[in-house]
Amino acid sequence: MKKKLFVFMTTLMLAAKASAGVSVSPVQLFIDNPNKLKSTTLTLESVDETEKRVFEVKVFKWTQDSQGANVLEPDNSLIVNPKNFILQPNKRQAIRIGFPQASTAALNGAGEQSWRIIVDEITPVNNQLAVKFLVNFNLPLFVGKQDDLNVKFDVQSNKLVLNNLANSHVQVTNLKVLNDQKKVIYNNDTMAYALPKNKLIYDLKDINLNHAEKYSVMLETNKSKKAVEMKLSN
């Protein structure tokens, strides 16, 4: 099946509640050891709504290309129950996502693998002409052991490259470049993921990082409650 390149706003995944009155929990899904725990559950809740809503759940295998761009491919290796459902006003709907028994052996020892669980609202057939805000949730599912932070930085032309050397993802929420006087000369607070053995590329534009040993990077990630400072030359 042909792979498709998708660009999605990762900041939306932090929103536990949509303005339309539908919330989702949790906003990230984990199965640490599929041989012991083969499934996980997310919950949609209707909050202060007066109408029912119809949803469809889609699953995509999530990888990244050599430049760190996200690639999603439709995948049917996961079991989703239910795939289609009606969310009644002020009610909850649990969705279970997991692996059949035959699939877990292939995941063992393979390092972390990633999927995207997309929950789309569908316009009711009898209401096609109505103008309505449709809810969409794009949630990551990570399967496998979570490693500690293990990254290395490279400077290529006017780009800073974060190489994720770990066997699991790193979620970067803020990255700053500091000079030898500890002054911030570059700041990026866009949340982004580097999947295992992959990279994130930051365009420094007109900032020149000659003599990399004079600079350091202040990094905020999902691996630590506090920011971590690292020498750029390391």
Short mmCIF file of C-alpha atoms in Angstrom, two decimals:
data_model
loop_
_atom_site.label_atom_id
_atom_site.label_comp_id
_atom_site.label_asym_id
_atom_site.label_seq_id
_atom_site.Cartn_x
_atom_site.Cartn_y
_atom_site.Cartn_z
CA MET A 1 0.00 0.00 0.00
CA LYS A 2 1.35 3.41 -0.91
CA LYS A 3 2.55 5.47 2.01
CA LYS A 4 1.29 8.98 2.50
CA LEU A 5 3.10 11.95 3.98
CA PHE A 6 1.05 13.73 6.60
CA VAL A 7 1.66 17.03 8.34
CA PHE A 8 -0.26 17.42 11.57
CA MET A 9 -0.30 19.95 14.38
CA THR A 10 1.22 18.21 17.38
CA THR A 11 0.01 20.97 19.66
CA LEU A 12 -3.54 19.76 19.11
CA MET A 13 -2.66 16.51 20.86
CA LEU A 14 -2.19 18.34 24.12
CA ALA A 15 -5.76 19.58 24.11
CA ALA A 16 -7.80 17.34 26.37
CA LYS A 17 -11.00 19.11 25.42
CA ALA A 18 -12.27 20.40 22.11
CA SER A 19 -14.25 23.63 21.92
CA ALA A 20 -17.21 21.67 20.59
CA GLY A 21 -17.72 20.06 24.00
CA VAL A 22 -16.04 16.68 23.51
CA SER A 23 -13.04 15.67 25.61
CA VAL A 24 -10.60 12.78 25.21
CA SER A 25 -8.46 11.02 27.77
CA PRO A 26 -5.60 10.19 27.76
CA VAL A 27 -3.97 12.30 25.05
CA GLN A 28 -1.11 9.82 24.61
CA LEU A 29 -1.40 6.03 24.65
CA PHE A 30 1.25 3.55 25.81
CA ILE A 31 1.64 -0.22 25.80
CA ASP A 32 5.02 -0.85 27.43
CA ASN A 33 5.06 -4.65 27.12
CA PRO A 34 2.58 -6.10 24.60
CA ASN A 35 3.38 -9.63 25.79
CA LYS A 36 1.89 -8.80 29.19
CA LEU A 37 -0.63 -6.07 28.40
CA LYS A 38 -1.95 -6.25 24.85
CA SER A 39 -4.36 -3.32 24.88
CA THR A 40 -5.08 0.15 26.15
CA THR A 41 -8.21 2.30 26.39
CA LEU A 42 -9.12 5.87 25.56
CA THR A 43 -12.35 7.61 26.53
CA LEU A 44 -14.41 10.26 24.75
CA GLU A 45 -16.82 12.29 26.83
CA SER A 46 -19.63 14.61 25.76
CA VAL A 47 -19.66 17.72 27.95
CA ASP A 48 -22.66 20.08 28.04
CA GLU A 49 -23.85 18.84 24.65
CA THR A 50 -27.45 18.62 23.44
CA GLU A 51 -26.95 16.49 20.31
CA LYS A 52 -25.48 13.08 19.68
CA ARG A 53 -22.29 12.79 17.63
CA VAL A 54 -21.12 10.02 15.29
CA PHE A 55 -17.44 9.00 15.29
CA GLU A 56 -15.12 6.74 13.32
CA VAL A 57 -11.73 5.48 14.55
CA LYS A 58 -8.85 5.03 12.09
CA VAL A 59 -5.41 3.53 12.74
CA PHE A 60 -2.18 4.53 10.96
CA LYS A 61 1.32 3.13 11.34
CA TRP A 62 3.57 6.07 12.17
CA THR A 63 7.14 6.36 10.92
CA GLN A 64 9.43 9.20 9.89
CA ASP A 65 11.49 9.65 6.75
CA SER A 66 15.20 10.47 6.58
CA GLN A 67 14.46 14.16 7.18
CA GLY A 68 12.27 13.54 10.21
CA ALA A 69 8.99 14.22 8.40
CA ASN A 70 6.01 12.20 9.64
CA VAL A 71 4.71 9.39 7.43
CA LEU A 72 1.37 7.69 8.15
CA GLU A 73 0.22 4.47 6.50
CA PRO A 74 -3.23 2.90 7.05
CA ASP A 75 -2.82 -0.18 9.24
CA ASN A 76 -5.14 -3.02 10.25
CA SER A 77 -2.84 -4.91 12.62
CA LEU A 78 -4.54 -3.37 15.67
CA ILE A 79 -7.97 -4.30 16.97
CA VAL A 80 -10.23 -1.31 17.66
CA ASN A 81 -13.50 -1.75 19.52
CA PRO A 82 -15.71 -0.01 18.61
CA LYS A 83 -14.53 1.42 15.28
CA ASN A 84 -17.77 3.34 14.79
CA PHE A 85 -20.02 4.63 17.52
CA ILE A 86 -22.54 7.26 18.56
CA LEU A 87 -21.59 9.52 21.46
CA GLN A 88 -24.77 10.48 23.25
CA PRO A 89 -25.10 13.92 24.91
CA ASN A 90 -23.29 14.08 28.28
CA LYS A 91 -22.21 10.44 28.04
CA ARG A 92 -18.89 8.61 27.75
CA GLN A 93 -17.60 6.11 25.22
CA ALA A 94 -14.62 3.86 25.92
CA ILE A 95 -12.53 2.67 22.95
CA ARG A 96 -10.24 -0.31 23.41
CA ILE A 97 -7.17 -0.61 21.17
CA GLY A 98 -4.89 -3.62 21.18
CA PHE A 99 -3.14 -6.44 19.40
CA PRO A 100 -4.31 -9.93 18.52
CA GLN A 101 -2.30 -12.72 20.13
CA ALA A 102 -0.44 -13.54 16.91
CA SER A 103 0.94 -10.00 16.54
CA THR A 104 2.65 -9.62 19.92
CA ALA A 105 5.52 -12.00 19.16
CA ALA A 106 6.62 -9.82 16.23
CA LEU A 107 6.78 -6.78 18.54
CA ASN A 108 8.97 -8.45 21.14
CA GLY A 109 12.47 -6.99 21.15
CA ALA A 110 11.83 -4.89 18.06
CA GLY A 111 12.20 -1.56 19.86
CA GLU A 112 9.44 0.97 20.25
CA GLN A 113 6.91 1.17 17.44
CA SER A 114 4.40 3.95 16.90
CA TRP A 115 0.88 4.41 15.59
CA ARG A 116 -1.56 7.28 15.23
CA ILE A 117 -5.12 6.80 16.43
CA ILE A 118 -7.38 9.26 14.64
CA VAL A 119 -10.90 9.76 15.95
CA ASP A 120 -13.00 11.59 13.35
CA GLU A 121 -16.50 12.93 13.76
CA ILE A 122 -18.79 12.06 10.85
CA THR A 123 -21.58 14.33 9.65
CA PRO A 124 -24.89 12.45 10.06
CA VAL A 125 -26.47 11.35 6.77
CA ASN A 126 -29.69 13.22 7.53
CA ASN A 127 -27.83 16.44 8.35
CA GLN A 128 -25.45 16.92 5.41
CA LEU A 129 -26.50 20.53 4.77
CA ALA A 130 -26.00 21.73 8.32
CA VAL A 131 -22.95 23.84 9.18
CA LYS A 132 -21.25 22.16 12.11
CA PHE A 133 -17.83 22.06 13.75
CA LEU A 134 -16.55 18.48 13.42
CA VAL A 135 -14.31 17.11 16.16
CA ASN A 136 -11.03 15.40 15.30
CA PHE A 137 -8.47 13.87 17.67
CA ASN A 138 -5.04 12.70 16.50
CA LEU A 139 -3.46 10.64 19.29
CA PRO A 140 -0.08 8.86 19.41
CA LEU A 141 0.20 5.22 20.48
CA PHE A 142 3.66 4.04 21.56
CA VAL A 143 4.34 0.33 21.95
CA GLY A 144 7.53 -0.83 23.65
CA LYS A 145 9.93 0.00 26.47
CA GLN A 146 10.68 3.66 27.11
CA ASP A 147 14.39 4.57 27.16
CA ASP A 148 16.10 7.49 28.87
CA LEU A 149 17.06 10.61 26.93
CA ASN A 150 19.86 9.88 24.46
CA VAL A 151 20.35 12.60 21.85
CA LYS A 152 23.21 14.14 19.92
CA PHE A 153 23.31 17.45 18.06
CA ASP A 154 24.83 18.27 14.68
CA VAL A 155 25.07 21.59 12.86
CA GLN A 156 24.53 21.37 9.11
CA SER A 157 24.71 24.69 7.27
CA ASN A 158 22.15 26.84 9.10
CA LYS A 159 20.28 23.90 10.59
CA LEU A 160 20.49 22.31 14.01
CA VAL A 161 19.87 18.57 13.87
CA LEU A 162 18.70 16.66 16.95
CA ASN A 163 19.52 12.97 16.52
CA ASN A 164 17.53 10.62 18.72
CA LEU A 165 19.87 7.70 19.49
CA ALA A 166 17.45 5.91 21.82
CA ASN A 167 15.22 2.95 21.01
CA SER A 168 12.14 4.98 21.94
CA HIS A 169 10.76 8.38 20.98
CA VAL A 170 11.60 11.73 22.48
CA GLN A 171 8.96 14.45 22.69
CA VAL A 172 10.57 17.89 22.57
CA THR A 173 8.49 20.74 23.99
CA ASN A 174 11.11 23.49 23.97
CA LEU A 175 14.60 23.93 22.55
CA LYS A 176 16.91 26.88 23.18
CA VAL A 177 20.41 27.56 21.92
CA LEU A 178 22.64 29.48 24.35
CA ASN A 179 25.94 31.20 23.65
CA ASP A 180 28.94 31.13 25.99
CA GLN A 181 27.43 34.00 28.01
CA LYS A 182 24.29 31.87 28.54
CA LYS A 183 22.26 34.24 26.39
CA VAL A 184 19.42 32.65 24.40
CA ILE A 185 20.11 33.19 20.70
CA TYR A 186 17.49 30.77 19.37
CA ASN A 187 14.22 29.49 20.81
CA ASN A 188 11.68 27.02 19.46
CA ASP A 189 8.66 26.05 21.58
CA THR A 190 6.83 23.98 18.94
CA MET A 191 6.18 20.50 20.29
CA ALA A 192 7.64 17.79 18.08
CA TYR A 193 8.55 14.11 18.17
CA ALA A 194 11.71 12.32 17.08
CA LEU A 195 10.94 8.62 16.73
CA PRO A 196 13.63 6.01 17.58
CA LYS A 197 16.89 6.48 15.63
CA ASN A 198 15.43 9.49 13.87
CA LYS A 199 15.87 13.24 13.93
CA LEU A 200 14.38 16.70 14.28
CA ILE A 201 15.72 19.53 12.14
CA TYR A 202 15.57 23.14 13.33
CA ASP A 203 16.11 25.92 10.80
CA LEU A 204 18.36 28.52 12.44
CA LYS A 205 17.92 30.92 9.50
CA ASP A 206 20.49 33.73 9.92
CA ILE A 207 22.08 32.35 13.12
CA ASN A 208 25.61 31.12 12.55
CA LEU A 209 26.97 28.53 14.97
CA ASN A 210 30.64 28.56 14.08
CA HIS A 211 32.83 27.14 16.86
CA ALA A 212 30.10 24.84 18.17
CA GLU A 213 31.99 24.28 21.42
CA LYS A 214 30.97 27.79 22.49
CA TYR A 215 27.26 26.95 22.45
CA SER A 216 24.92 24.76 24.43
CA VAL A 217 21.34 23.54 24.03
CA MET A 218 18.66 23.78 26.72
CA LEU A 219 16.17 21.01 26.04
CA GLU A 220 12.74 20.33 27.56
CA THR A 221 11.40 16.86 26.84
CA ASN A 222 9.09 14.14 28.13
CA LYS A 223 12.13 12.42 29.65
CA SER A 224 12.67 14.87 32.51
CA LYS A 225 10.64 17.28 34.64
CA LYS A 226 13.41 19.86 34.29
CA ALA A 227 15.20 21.28 31.28
CA VAL A 228 18.49 19.59 30.42
CA GLU A 229 21.49 21.61 29.24
CA MET A 230 23.87 19.91 26.80
CA LYS A 231 27.03 21.17 25.13
CA LEU A 232 26.47 21.50 21.43
CA SER A 233 29.84 19.96 20.62
CA ASN A 234 28.79 16.77 22.42
#
